[in-house]
XYZ file of C-alpha atoms in Angstrom:
93
model
C -16.568 -28.436 53.919
C -18.464 -31.680 54.607
C -18.994 -35.150 53.190
C -22.350 -36.506 52.057
C -23.141 -34.147 49.201
C -26.822 -33.276 48.967
C -27.634 -36.005 51.529
C -25.573 -34.280 54.238
C -27.153 -33.934 57.680
C -25.966 -31.884 60.610
C -26.767 -32.379 64.274
C -28.737 -29.439 65.656
C -29.640 -29.859 69.309
C -29.592 -33.648 69.030
C -31.725 -33.717 65.869
C -30.347 -34.692 62.451
C -31.286 -31.842 60.110
C -31.053 -32.283 56.333
C -29.128 -29.215 55.182
C -30.392 -29.548 51.593
C -33.836 -31.039 52.232
C -34.961 -34.518 53.137
C -34.036 -37.476 50.951
C -35.846 -40.777 50.667
C -34.003 -43.958 49.749
C -36.170 -46.503 48.004
C -35.541 -49.696 46.095
C -37.484 -52.811 45.203
C -34.253 -54.780 44.780
C -33.731 -57.098 47.774
C -29.989 -57.449 47.070
C -29.549 -53.660 47.152
C -31.708 -53.350 50.286
C -29.782 -56.076 52.113
C -26.475 -54.455 51.120
C -27.345 -50.868 52.059
C -28.764 -51.773 55.490
C -25.293 -52.673 56.733
C -24.301 -48.992 56.601
C -27.225 -47.294 58.342
C -30.449 -47.800 60.228
C -33.461 -46.855 58.124
C -36.814 -45.525 59.286
C -39.951 -46.790 57.586
C -41.568 -44.089 55.484
C -44.728 -44.180 53.405
C -45.175 -41.209 51.113
C -48.794 -40.025 51.307
C -48.885 -36.545 49.784
C -52.002 -34.420 49.795
C -52.823 -30.987 48.422
C -54.968 -28.426 50.202
C -57.147 -26.196 48.040
C -59.988 -24.029 49.373
C -60.008 -25.917 52.691
C -60.339 -29.306 50.958
C -57.701 -32.057 50.889
C -56.943 -33.915 47.654
C -54.850 -37.042 47.031
C -51.598 -36.695 45.096
C -50.660 -37.804 42.576
C -54.055 -37.194 41.022
C -56.171 -40.321 40.619
C -59.821 -41.175 40.024
C -60.695 -40.508 43.673
C -59.213 -37.026 43.315
C -61.175 -36.360 40.117
C -64.371 -37.708 41.666
C -63.988 -35.410 44.664
C -63.204 -32.404 42.454
C -65.745 -32.887 39.676
C -68.001 -35.822 40.579
C -66.772 -37.858 37.602
C -66.795 -41.661 37.705
C -64.893 -42.884 34.635
C -61.480 -42.063 33.163
C -63.288 -40.828 30.045
C -65.306 -38.339 32.108
C -62.129 -37.175 33.856
C -60.339 -36.739 30.530
C -63.261 -34.700 29.162
C -63.240 -32.475 32.256
C -59.471 -31.958 32.009
C -59.844 -30.988 28.339
C -62.658 -28.606 29.295
C -60.485 -26.994 31.985
C -57.543 -26.698 29.574
C -59.715 -25.010 26.941
C -61.123 -22.614 29.548
C -57.583 -21.561 30.535
C -56.182 -21.641 26.963
C -53.775 -24.451 27.846
C -52.646 -26.495 24.861
């Protein structure tokens, strides 16, 4: 009963609400960006996800800073060893 598919928004009290969840448009192609801007005004958005576990915040996606905060490891090899240790502990193959 509406156009827009999964990107459909409805106005609720003057606020655009994403009926099916928020969507983020991204492209590194200048031609595409220049073309698409003629149809809508875009807000700047920087995705900076974090996870909260036991009252600590961790960067997502996981990276060396995340692994250092979790386990105190410094190198990718140490992180890989710790991940393998955790997998073995939980019987994850």
